[in-house]
Amino acid sequence: MAKRLLSIWFPRLASDISLRRRPVEGPFALTLRSGNADHLHCVSPRAQAQGLARGMALADARALCPDLATRPADLAREAAALSGLLRWAGRYAPLVARDGSDGLIADVTGVPHLFGGEAALRADLHGRLARIGLAAQSAIAGSRGGAFALARHGGGILPEGALSEGLGKLPVSALRIDHDTAETLARVGLGRIADLIPLPRAPLAKRFGPALVMRLDQALGTRSEPVDAAPEPPHFGVRMTLPDPIGLQEDVMAGLTRLLDRLCDKLGTHQHGARRLLLELHRVDRETAQVRVGLARPMRDPARIAALFERGVGEVEAGFGIDAMRLCAEVTEQLPPEQLGSGKIGSGKTLGGPKPRSEDALADLISRLGNRLGFEQVQRLLPAQSDIPERSFLLAPAAYSEAEAPPPRRGPPRPLLLFPPEMVTGARGAQPGHPPAQFRWRNMRFSTLRATGPERIAPEWWFDDPAWRSGIRDYWRIETREGPRLWLFHTPQVAGWDAGGAQDWFVQGEFA
């Protein structure tokens, strides 16, 4: 069976998508900043009719068309739209791949008879795309390069064995070669593909490079070019169209619950968990409200996720009503199944039901705080390998780190509460090698009941820390008559160190 390939080109994909969401009467274009100036990225048919073209400077475009309406281009949305079209094109072929940033290529070998022939297949394709407001051109040929060239120069169908005749009248730029090579060929009188076909390949490759010969042979079908359809990652998204508009928060949450059940089932099938979800509420007036929720850990529990949406849904302005809802997991992670029961198998007893876990409650708390304050602002302490108190821990976002137990430590215990050193005043009774008998700290007077120490800590010489330039410190654990158990230190007089504040005592921590 002869190979047949379908090329689909979307000449105005970006502008068509933007106009579907927010229609504009009159000339319209999307702009993209390049260097220090804005240029046209994609233009509508009305703008094109007034002489505007892609790549034109925005200032020049406004001089030609003063009533031009513009919006910034969204390359991420454009790429996402092409990914959606790639999945949709699977109805016409088992293998579909991207062909540049604005096209698709599909292997339709053995498929056209299911639609009534190749012409009927193209008619069905264009009819469906026209109904959703997307302009497209397509071509079917026996090679990938031939279908690509024909789709971008009018479209159509090339019968089997007619590649040379069908492509010969097209310009050499249709061969997917660079602009400089195409201009050089045109200057020497080789402006059409038909001019290149009879030429010997060796001199052609020596003069213009091997890429030209490769593209020419691929277009003519003498060199194979398979459709490298890489498997698309699973798309975790569900949607719902409502028969009547809704506006109450309870109704929106009820619809969200149904969407979450379907989405979590899909996540479970692929053993994934959601880390960030987006709920889109499409209103009757064509506006869209968005509610985005982040999760502290991968999750696919509908009830727990729904609780995080309540606050955002309550702030949505429904307007004249919401008639469609869409929920997608923007960021996912692997989440294999895990055993939650506590029963034993083989002992005649049934497995017990899942017990509430403290880590789940903590994850829900971090999720709620992170959605309000920002996940980077909710932090936890992680242990670090250092004897210096200020460097014995690290601050890390709680949503992107796991709790760690501190490593076993030799020596005197450290306080659970650490803070920057605070000077004590009114120290009395201090003798060399002993803490003061009385002192004032935070406007309170304390008397030493029992003292344990000292623990001598030397600065890390490879770090230039201004707080430790005075040299080593002697730390004492002080139990006071008033109750608090404090961590005091001072810098003793040691040969080789500059003990500028040797007589000053400081509090740096408090024991539980």
Short mmCIF file of C-alpha atoms in Angstrom, two decimals:
data_model
loop_
_atom_site.label_atom_id
_atom_site.label_comp_id
_atom_site.label_asym_id
_atom_site.label_seq_id
_atom_site.Cartn_x
_atom_site.Cartn_y
_atom_site.Cartn_z
CA MET A 1 0.00 0.00 0.00
CA ALA A 2 1.41 3.36 -1.04
CA LYS A 3 2.14 5.79 1.76
CA ARG A 4 -0.18 8.81 2.06
CA LEU A 5 0.52 11.78 4.29
CA LEU A 6 -1.75 14.65 5.33
CA SER A 7 -0.26 18.06 6.11
CA ILE A 8 -2.40 20.64 7.94
CA TRP A 9 -1.28 24.27 8.09
CA PHE A 10 -2.85 26.93 10.32
CA PRO A 11 -1.73 30.25 8.77
CA ARG A 12 -3.43 32.40 11.44
CA LEU A 13 -3.52 30.10 14.44
CA ALA A 14 -2.56 32.71 17.05
CA SER A 15 -4.97 35.42 15.88
CA ASP A 16 -7.83 32.94 15.34
CA ILE A 17 -7.49 31.67 18.91
CA SER A 18 -7.38 35.19 20.33
CA LEU A 19 -10.43 36.31 18.31
CA ARG A 20 -12.40 33.26 19.44
CA ARG A 21 -12.06 34.40 23.03
CA ARG A 22 -12.57 38.13 22.43
CA PRO A 23 -13.91 39.06 19.00
CA VAL A 24 -12.78 42.33 17.43
CA GLU A 25 -14.51 44.26 14.68
CA GLY A 26 -12.01 45.57 12.17
CA PRO A 27 -8.30 44.90 11.52
CA PHE A 28 -6.57 42.97 14.28
CA ALA A 29 -3.04 41.75 14.95
CA LEU A 30 -0.97 40.16 17.70
CA THR A 31 2.34 41.82 18.54
CA LEU A 32 5.61 40.37 19.75
CA ARG A 33 8.51 42.39 21.09
CA SER A 34 11.80 41.82 19.33
CA GLY A 35 14.78 43.91 20.36
CA ASN A 36 13.55 47.40 21.21
CA ALA A 37 10.48 47.41 18.96
CA ASP A 38 7.17 45.60 18.63
CA HIS A 39 6.49 43.61 15.47
CA LEU A 40 3.38 41.92 14.10
CA HIS A 41 3.28 38.25 15.06
CA CYS A 42 -0.01 37.25 13.45
CA VAL A 43 -2.61 39.28 11.52
CA SER A 44 -6.29 38.77 10.80
CA PRO A 45 -7.71 38.61 7.24
CA ARG A 46 -8.97 42.21 7.48
CA ALA A 47 -5.55 43.43 8.53
CA GLN A 48 -3.93 41.41 5.78
CA ALA A 49 -6.27 42.97 3.21
CA GLN A 50 -4.92 46.41 4.18
CA GLY A 51 -1.34 45.40 3.43
CA LEU A 52 -0.20 44.25 6.87
CA ALA A 53 2.01 41.18 7.11
CA ARG A 54 3.77 39.14 9.74
CA GLY A 55 7.11 40.60 10.83
CA MET A 56 6.17 44.19 10.04
CA ALA A 57 7.08 46.80 12.64
CA LEU A 58 4.09 47.94 14.68
CA ALA A 59 4.86 51.61 13.97
CA ASP A 60 4.78 50.96 10.22
CA ALA A 61 1.59 48.94 10.56
CA ARG A 62 -0.20 51.77 12.39
CA ALA A 63 0.90 54.20 9.68
CA LEU A 64 -0.83 52.00 7.10
CA CYS A 65 -3.81 51.11 9.28
CA PRO A 66 -4.54 53.66 12.06
CA ASP A 67 -7.55 51.72 13.38
CA LEU A 68 -5.54 48.52 13.92
CA ALA A 69 -6.44 46.72 17.17
CA THR A 70 -3.58 44.82 18.80
CA ARG A 71 -2.89 42.48 21.70
CA PRO A 72 0.36 40.96 22.98
CA ALA A 73 1.03 37.50 21.59
CA ASP A 74 0.86 34.56 24.00
CA LEU A 75 3.29 31.93 22.71
CA ALA A 76 2.46 29.50 25.51
CA ARG A 77 -1.26 29.62 24.68
CA GLU A 78 -0.45 29.18 20.99
CA ALA A 79 1.64 26.08 21.72
CA ALA A 80 -1.09 24.70 23.98
CA ALA A 81 -3.67 25.23 21.23
CA LEU A 82 -1.51 23.32 18.74
CA SER A 83 -1.18 20.49 21.27
CA GLY A 84 -4.95 20.35 21.56
CA LEU A 85 -5.34 20.27 17.79
CA LEU A 86 -2.78 17.46 17.63
CA ARG A 87 -4.90 15.35 19.98
CA TRP A 88 -8.03 16.23 18.02
CA ALA A 89 -6.41 15.26 14.69
CA GLY A 90 -6.09 11.73 16.00
CA ARG A 91 -9.60 11.14 14.62
CA TYR A 92 -8.07 11.14 11.12
CA ALA A 93 -4.85 9.16 11.61
CA PRO A 94 -3.16 6.89 14.15
CA LEU A 95 0.11 8.85 13.85
CA VAL A 96 0.03 12.66 14.15
CA ALA A 97 3.00 14.93 14.88
CA ARG A 98 3.80 18.63 14.98
CA ASP A 99 5.18 20.11 11.77
CA GLY A 100 6.69 23.40 12.85
CA SER A 101 4.98 25.85 15.19
CA ASP A 102 1.85 26.21 13.04
CA GLY A 103 1.24 22.85 11.39
CA LEU A 104 0.57 19.14 11.80
CA ILE A 105 1.57 16.09 9.78
CA ALA A 106 -0.46 12.87 9.85
CA ASP A 107 0.10 9.45 8.30
CA VAL A 108 -3.30 8.63 6.74
CA THR A 109 -2.20 5.49 4.90
CA GLY A 110 -5.22 3.17 4.70
CA VAL A 111 -7.53 5.66 6.40
CA PRO A 112 -9.29 7.75 3.69
CA HIS A 113 -11.74 4.98 2.72
CA LEU A 114 -13.30 5.28 6.19
CA PHE A 115 -14.40 8.82 5.28
CA GLY A 116 -15.37 8.07 1.70
CA GLY A 117 -12.06 8.98 0.08
CA GLU A 118 -9.29 11.54 0.42
CA ALA A 119 -11.45 14.42 -0.82
CA ALA A 120 -14.18 13.58 1.69
CA LEU A 121 -11.60 13.37 4.47
CA ARG A 122 -10.30 16.86 3.67
CA ALA A 123 -13.84 18.21 3.42
CA ASP A 124 -14.69 16.82 6.85
CA LEU A 125 -11.48 18.25 8.29
CA HIS A 126 -12.03 21.75 6.92
CA GLY A 127 -15.71 21.75 7.85
CA ARG A 128 -14.99 20.98 11.49
CA LEU A 129 -12.20 23.55 11.71
CA ALA A 130 -14.36 26.22 10.07
CA ARG A 131 -17.12 25.65 12.63
CA ILE A 132 -14.75 26.47 15.48
CA GLY A 133 -13.32 29.51 13.69
CA LEU A 134 -9.88 28.23 12.65
CA ALA A 135 -8.51 28.85 9.17
CA ALA A 136 -6.52 25.94 7.73
CA GLN A 137 -5.03 24.62 4.53
CA SER A 138 -4.31 20.95 3.94
CA ALA A 139 -2.76 18.66 1.37
CA ILE A 140 -2.41 14.92 0.86
CA ALA A 141 0.61 13.55 -0.97
CA GLY A 142 2.89 10.54 -1.09
CA SER A 143 5.70 12.22 0.85
CA ARG A 144 5.94 14.38 3.93
CA GLY A 145 7.87 17.10 2.13
CA GLY A 146 5.42 17.09 -0.77
CA ALA A 147 2.40 17.42 1.51
CA PHE A 148 4.14 20.22 3.45
CA ALA A 149 4.93 22.18 0.30
CA LEU A 150 1.49 21.79 -1.25
CA ALA A 151 -0.37 22.69 1.98
CA ARG A 152 1.44 26.04 2.14
CA HIS A 153 0.84 26.81 -1.52
CA GLY A 154 -2.87 26.35 -2.00
CA GLY A 155 -3.45 22.79 -0.75
CA GLY A 156 -4.95 19.91 -2.64
CA ILE A 157 -4.38 16.21 -3.34
CA LEU A 158 -1.49 14.74 -5.31
CA PRO A 159 -2.30 11.30 -6.77
CA GLU A 160 0.15 8.46 -6.37
CA GLY A 161 3.20 8.82 -8.63
CA ALA A 162 2.50 12.49 -9.41
CA LEU A 163 4.93 14.15 -6.98
CA SER A 164 7.27 15.50 -9.65
CA GLU A 165 4.48 16.96 -11.76
CA GLY A 166 2.50 18.31 -8.82
CA LEU A 167 5.43 19.95 -7.04
CA GLY A 168 7.36 21.14 -10.08
CA LYS A 169 5.45 24.42 -10.41
CA LEU A 170 6.03 25.40 -6.76
CA PRO A 171 8.86 27.78 -5.74
CA VAL A 172 12.04 26.31 -4.31
CA SER A 173 11.23 27.92 -0.93
CA ALA A 174 8.54 25.25 -0.52
CA LEU A 175 11.30 22.67 0.05
CA ARG A 176 11.85 23.80 3.67
CA ILE A 177 15.25 25.31 2.90
CA ASP A 178 16.63 28.48 4.46
CA HIS A 179 15.84 31.88 3.01
CA ASP A 180 19.40 32.61 1.81
CA THR A 181 19.61 29.37 -0.20
CA ALA A 182 16.23 30.06 -1.81
CA GLU A 183 17.33 33.56 -2.84
CA THR A 184 20.61 32.27 -4.24
CA LEU A 185 18.77 29.66 -6.33
CA ALA A 186 16.37 32.29 -7.65
CA ARG A 187 19.28 34.57 -8.68
CA VAL A 188 20.83 31.82 -10.79
CA GLY A 189 17.53 31.04 -12.51
CA LEU A 190 16.46 28.05 -10.40
CA GLY A 191 13.25 29.51 -8.99
CA ARG A 192 10.98 26.45 -9.25
CA ILE A 193 11.28 22.88 -8.01
CA ALA A 194 10.97 21.68 -11.62
CA ASP A 195 14.25 23.45 -12.37
CA LEU A 196 16.07 21.36 -9.74
CA ILE A 197 14.64 17.91 -10.51
CA PRO A 198 16.72 17.12 -13.65
CA LEU A 199 20.00 18.50 -12.27
CA PRO A 200 22.76 16.10 -11.10
CA ARG A 201 22.75 15.78 -7.34
CA ALA A 202 26.51 15.90 -6.72
CA PRO A 203 27.17 19.36 -8.26
CA LEU A 204 23.96 20.66 -6.67
CA ALA A 205 25.10 19.54 -3.22
CA LYS A 206 28.61 20.92 -3.75
CA ARG A 207 27.29 24.33 -4.79
CA PHE A 208 24.32 24.79 -2.44
CA GLY A 209 24.97 22.28 0.35
CA PRO A 210 23.68 18.78 1.13
CA ALA A 211 20.57 20.12 2.90
CA LEU A 212 19.06 21.22 -0.41
CA VAL A 213 19.50 17.77 -1.98
CA MET A 214 18.08 16.06 1.11
CA ARG A 215 14.96 18.25 1.11
CA LEU A 216 14.49 17.77 -2.63
CA ASP A 217 14.71 13.98 -2.36
CA GLN A 218 12.36 13.96 0.64
CA ALA A 219 9.78 16.00 -1.27
CA LEU A 220 10.02 13.66 -4.27
CA GLY A 221 9.72 10.59 -2.07
CA THR A 222 13.11 9.10 -2.97
CA ARG A 223 14.33 9.54 0.60
CA SER A 224 12.13 8.38 3.45
CA GLU A 225 10.95 10.80 6.12
CA PRO A 226 8.76 9.07 8.68
CA VAL A 227 6.23 10.79 10.92
CA ASP A 228 8.02 10.90 14.25
CA ALA A 229 4.92 11.06 16.39
CA ALA A 230 6.29 11.18 19.90
CA PRO A 231 3.80 10.02 22.52
CA GLU A 232 1.98 12.99 23.96
CA PRO A 233 1.96 13.26 27.75
CA PRO A 234 -1.44 12.55 29.24
CA HIS A 235 -3.69 15.58 29.36
CA PHE A 236 -5.38 15.87 32.72
CA GLY A 237 -8.37 18.06 31.93
CA VAL A 238 -12.15 17.68 32.07
CA ARG A 239 -14.96 20.02 31.16
CA MET A 240 -18.71 20.37 31.60
CA THR A 241 -21.29 22.30 29.58
CA LEU A 242 -24.35 23.33 31.58
CA PRO A 243 -27.87 23.31 30.09
CA ASP A 244 -28.79 26.46 32.05
CA PRO A 245 -26.53 29.18 33.49
CA ILE A 246 -25.73 28.96 37.21
CA GLY A 247 -24.48 31.58 39.64
CA LEU A 248 -24.75 30.29 43.22
CA GLN A 249 -21.61 29.14 44.96
CA GLU A 250 -23.30 25.88 45.96
CA ASP A 251 -24.13 25.10 42.34
CA VAL A 252 -20.57 25.84 41.18
CA MET A 253 -19.14 23.65 43.93
CA ALA A 254 -21.52 20.84 42.97
CA GLY A 255 -20.31 21.03 39.38
CA LEU A 256 -16.71 21.18 40.58
CA THR A 257 -17.25 18.02 42.63
CA ARG A 258 -18.32 16.14 39.50
CA LEU A 259 -15.32 17.43 37.58
CA LEU A 260 -12.95 16.47 40.39
CA ASP A 261 -14.31 12.92 40.48
CA ARG A 262 -13.58 12.49 36.78
CA LEU A 263 -10.20 14.20 36.97
CA CYS A 264 -9.00 12.21 39.96
CA ASP A 265 -10.07 8.95 38.28
CA LYS A 266 -7.91 9.91 35.30
CA LEU A 267 -5.01 10.84 37.57
CA GLY A 268 -5.34 7.51 39.35
CA THR A 269 -5.30 5.62 36.05
CA HIS A 270 -1.93 7.17 35.18
CA GLN A 271 -0.67 7.06 38.80
CA HIS A 272 -0.24 10.83 38.97
CA GLY A 273 -1.15 13.40 41.58
CA ALA A 274 -1.99 17.06 40.99
CA ARG A 275 0.23 19.84 42.33
CA ARG A 276 -1.56 22.80 40.73
CA LEU A 277 -5.11 22.95 39.34
CA LEU A 278 -6.93 25.56 37.30
CA LEU A 279 -10.72 25.97 37.27
CA GLU A 280 -12.11 28.04 34.41
CA LEU A 281 -15.68 29.32 34.69
CA HIS A 282 -17.03 30.48 31.33
CA ARG A 283 -19.73 33.11 31.70
CA VAL A 284 -22.63 33.88 29.40
CA ASP A 285 -21.03 37.22 28.42
CA ARG A 286 -17.99 35.33 27.01
CA GLU A 287 -15.78 36.33 29.93
CA THR A 288 -13.84 33.69 31.85
CA ALA A 289 -13.15 33.62 35.57
CA GLN A 290 -10.20 31.56 36.78
CA VAL A 291 -9.53 29.99 40.16
CA ARG A 292 -6.07 28.49 40.59
CA VAL A 293 -5.16 26.26 43.53
CA GLY A 294 -1.76 24.87 44.51
CA LEU A 295 -1.16 21.76 46.59
CA ALA A 296 1.63 21.15 49.07
CA ARG A 297 2.05 17.55 47.90
CA PRO A 298 0.74 15.43 44.99
CA MET A 299 -2.89 14.58 45.61
CA ARG A 300 -5.91 13.03 43.91
CA ASP A 301 -8.46 13.12 46.72
CA PRO A 302 -11.57 14.95 45.41
CA ALA A 303 -12.94 15.92 48.83
CA ARG A 304 -9.70 17.46 50.09
CA ILE A 305 -9.09 19.32 46.83
CA ALA A 306 -12.64 20.68 46.69
CA ALA A 307 -12.22 22.26 50.14
CA LEU A 308 -9.31 24.34 48.82
CA PHE A 309 -11.47 25.80 46.02
CA GLU A 310 -14.24 27.12 48.30
CA ARG A 311 -12.61 30.46 49.05
CA GLY A 312 -11.71 31.20 45.42
CA VAL A 313 -15.10 30.16 44.08
CA GLY A 314 -16.82 32.36 46.64
CA GLU A 315 -14.97 35.41 45.28
CA VAL A 316 -15.96 34.79 41.63
CA GLU A 317 -18.39 37.27 40.08
CA ALA A 318 -20.88 35.12 38.12
CA GLY A 319 -22.36 38.03 36.14
CA PHE A 320 -25.31 36.82 34.04
CA GLY A 321 -24.45 33.20 34.82
CA ILE A 322 -21.89 30.47 34.17
CA ASP A 323 -22.68 28.06 31.36
CA ALA A 324 -19.46 25.99 31.14
CA MET A 325 -16.73 24.78 33.49
CA ARG A 326 -13.29 23.40 32.78
CA LEU A 327 -10.86 21.87 35.27
CA CYS A 328 -7.30 20.87 34.45
CA ALA A 329 -4.24 19.79 36.41
CA GLU A 330 -1.53 22.17 35.21
CA VAL A 331 1.27 20.51 37.16
CA THR A 332 1.34 16.84 38.13
CA GLU A 333 3.79 14.43 39.71
CA GLN A 334 4.09 10.68 39.96
CA LEU A 335 1.94 9.31 42.78
CA PRO A 336 1.98 5.49 42.97
CA PRO A 337 -0.64 3.70 45.07
CA GLU A 338 0.16 3.26 48.75
CA GLN A 339 -1.28 1.10 51.50
CA LEU A 340 -3.38 3.11 53.96
CA GLY A 341 -4.97 0.26 55.94
CA SER A 342 -3.57 -1.26 59.13
CA GLY A 343 -5.02 -4.75 59.08
CA LYS A 344 -3.20 -8.03 58.46
CA ILE A 345 -3.71 -10.36 55.56
CA GLY A 346 -3.83 -14.11 56.13
CA SER A 347 -4.89 -14.01 59.79
CA GLY A 348 -8.63 -14.32 59.19
CA LYS A 349 -9.13 -10.59 59.77
CA THR A 350 -10.17 -8.05 57.22
CA LEU A 351 -8.07 -5.06 56.42
CA GLY A 352 -8.91 -2.05 58.50
CA GLY A 353 -10.08 1.17 56.89
CA PRO A 354 -7.66 4.02 56.27
CA LYS A 355 -6.78 6.01 59.34
CA PRO A 356 -6.37 9.78 59.30
CA ARG A 357 -2.73 10.65 58.86
CA SER A 358 -1.02 13.62 60.45
CA GLU A 359 0.98 14.30 57.27
CA ASP A 360 -2.27 14.72 55.32
CA ALA A 361 -3.56 17.33 57.77
CA LEU A 362 -0.22 19.15 57.65
CA ALA A 363 -0.25 19.09 53.82
CA ASP A 364 -3.76 20.56 53.80
CA LEU A 365 -2.68 23.33 56.19
CA ILE A 366 0.35 24.17 54.03
CA SER A 367 -1.89 24.20 50.95
CA ARG A 368 -4.35 26.64 52.54
CA LEU A 369 -1.59 28.96 53.78
CA GLY A 370 0.31 28.71 50.49
CA ASN A 371 -2.71 29.68 48.40
CA ARG A 372 -3.22 32.79 50.54
CA LEU A 373 0.35 33.87 51.28
CA GLY A 374 2.35 32.21 48.50
CA PHE A 375 4.02 28.83 48.75
CA GLU A 376 7.47 30.42 48.94
CA GLN A 377 6.43 32.20 52.15
CA VAL A 378 5.45 29.03 54.04
CA GLN A 379 8.78 27.64 55.16
CA ARG A 380 10.16 24.91 57.37
CA LEU A 381 13.48 24.38 59.13
CA LEU A 382 15.81 21.68 57.84
CA PRO A 383 18.93 20.52 59.70
CA ALA A 384 22.36 21.51 58.41
CA GLN A 385 25.80 20.17 59.24
CA SER A 386 27.36 22.99 61.25
CA ASP A 387 28.30 23.62 64.88
CA ILE A 388 27.63 27.34 64.47
CA PRO A 389 24.12 27.95 65.88
CA GLU A 390 23.13 30.34 63.07
CA ARG A 391 24.13 27.78 60.43
CA SER A 392 22.72 24.64 62.05
CA PHE A 393 19.47 24.93 60.07
CA LEU A 394 18.19 25.89 56.62
CA LEU A 395 14.97 27.61 55.61
CA ALA A 396 13.15 25.86 52.74
CA PRO A 397 9.62 26.17 51.29
CA ALA A 398 7.49 23.59 53.06
CA ALA A 399 5.62 22.64 49.86
CA TYR A 400 8.81 21.71 48.02
CA SER A 401 10.74 19.94 50.76
CA GLU A 402 10.32 17.01 53.12
CA ALA A 403 10.72 17.15 56.87
CA GLU A 404 14.04 15.72 58.05
CA ALA A 405 15.03 14.48 61.47
CA PRO A 406 18.15 16.20 62.85
CA PRO A 407 21.25 14.03 62.73
CA PRO A 408 22.48 12.57 66.02
CA ARG A 409 24.62 15.10 67.80
CA ARG A 410 27.32 14.66 70.36
CA GLY A 411 27.84 17.20 73.08
CA PRO A 412 25.57 19.39 75.21
CA PRO A 413 21.96 19.84 74.06
CA ARG A 414 20.97 22.84 71.98
CA PRO A 415 17.87 25.00 72.64
CA LEU A 416 14.81 24.58 70.44
CA LEU A 417 14.33 28.35 70.21
CA LEU A 418 17.17 30.30 68.62
CA PHE A 419 17.27 34.05 67.91
CA PRO A 420 19.94 36.66 67.14
CA PRO A 421 22.22 37.37 70.14
CA GLU A 422 20.72 39.85 72.61
CA MET A 423 23.01 41.59 75.09
CA VAL A 424 22.27 41.24 78.79
CA THR A 425 22.78 44.16 81.16
CA GLY A 426 23.51 44.51 84.82
CA ALA A 427 25.63 41.37 84.91
CA ARG A 428 26.99 40.91 88.44
CA GLY A 429 29.00 38.21 90.12
CA ALA A 430 30.67 37.04 86.90
CA GLN A 431 34.08 35.45 87.50
CA PRO A 432 36.57 34.07 84.97
CA GLY A 433 35.18 30.79 83.69
CA HIS A 434 31.75 31.33 85.32
CA PRO A 435 28.49 33.02 84.18
CA PRO A 436 27.04 36.03 86.03
CA ALA A 437 25.05 35.40 89.18
CA GLN A 438 22.50 38.09 88.29
CA PHE A 439 21.63 39.88 85.03
CA ARG A 440 18.85 41.73 83.25
CA TRP A 441 17.39 40.65 79.92
CA ARG A 442 14.31 42.00 78.12
CA ASN A 443 13.56 44.31 81.05
CA MET A 444 13.46 41.39 83.48
CA ARG A 445 15.90 40.52 86.24
CA PHE A 446 17.17 36.94 86.53
CA SER A 447 19.21 35.08 89.09
CA THR A 448 21.33 32.07 88.15
CA LEU A 449 20.25 28.91 89.96
CA ARG A 450 22.31 26.35 88.08
CA ALA A 451 24.81 26.67 85.21
CA THR A 452 26.12 23.97 82.90
CA GLY A 453 29.08 24.54 80.62
CA PRO A 454 30.97 25.90 78.98
CA GLU A 455 30.64 24.63 75.42
CA ARG A 456 33.36 26.29 73.38
CA ILE A 457 32.55 26.93 69.68
CA ALA A 458 35.15 28.23 67.26
CA PRO A 459 34.19 30.18 64.13
CA GLU A 460 34.41 28.52 60.74
CA TRP A 461 37.48 30.14 59.25
CA TRP A 462 36.35 29.53 55.66
CA PHE A 463 33.35 31.85 56.19
CA ASP A 464 33.85 35.58 56.80
CA ASP A 465 31.01 36.16 59.26
CA PRO A 466 31.09 39.61 60.90
CA ALA A 467 29.22 38.28 63.93
CA TRP A 468 32.08 35.83 64.66
CA ARG A 469 35.08 38.06 64.05
CA SER A 470 35.54 38.49 67.81
CA GLY A 471 36.73 34.87 68.05
CA ILE A 472 35.57 31.80 69.91
CA ARG A 473 32.51 31.74 72.17
CA ASP A 474 31.79 29.93 75.44
CA TYR A 475 28.13 28.90 75.73
CA TRP A 476 26.40 28.18 79.05
CA ARG A 477 23.08 26.59 79.86
CA ILE A 478 21.58 28.75 82.61
CA GLU A 479 18.65 27.66 84.80
CA THR A 480 17.22 30.75 86.50
CA ARG A 481 15.27 31.03 89.73
CA GLU A 482 12.53 32.81 87.79
CA GLY A 483 11.94 29.75 85.54
CA PRO A 484 13.35 30.40 82.04
CA ARG A 485 16.28 28.27 80.96
CA LEU A 486 18.53 30.39 78.77
CA TRP A 487 21.54 29.86 76.50
CA LEU A 488 24.18 32.51 77.30
CA PHE A 489 27.60 33.04 75.78
CA HIS A 490 30.53 35.40 75.99
CA THR A 491 33.86 35.71 74.18
CA PRO A 492 36.77 34.87 76.49
CA GLN A 493 40.28 36.28 76.28
CA VAL A 494 42.21 33.76 74.16
CA ALA A 495 45.66 34.28 72.68
CA GLY A 496 45.47 34.87 68.95
CA TRP A 497 41.88 36.18 68.96
CA ASP A 498 40.60 39.74 69.10
CA ALA A 499 38.20 39.60 72.05
CA GLY A 500 36.89 43.13 71.79
CA GLY A 501 33.73 42.38 73.78
CA ALA A 502 35.12 39.93 76.27
CA GLN A 503 33.12 41.31 79.21
CA ASP A 504 29.75 41.28 77.39
CA TRP A 505 27.26 38.45 77.81
CA PHE A 506 24.55 37.58 75.31
CA VAL A 507 21.41 35.42 75.21
CA GLN A 508 20.95 33.46 71.96
CA GLY A 509 18.38 30.80 72.80
CA GLU A 510 15.83 29.46 75.24
CA PHE A 511 15.30 25.84 76.22
CA ALA A 512 11.83 24.36 76.36
#
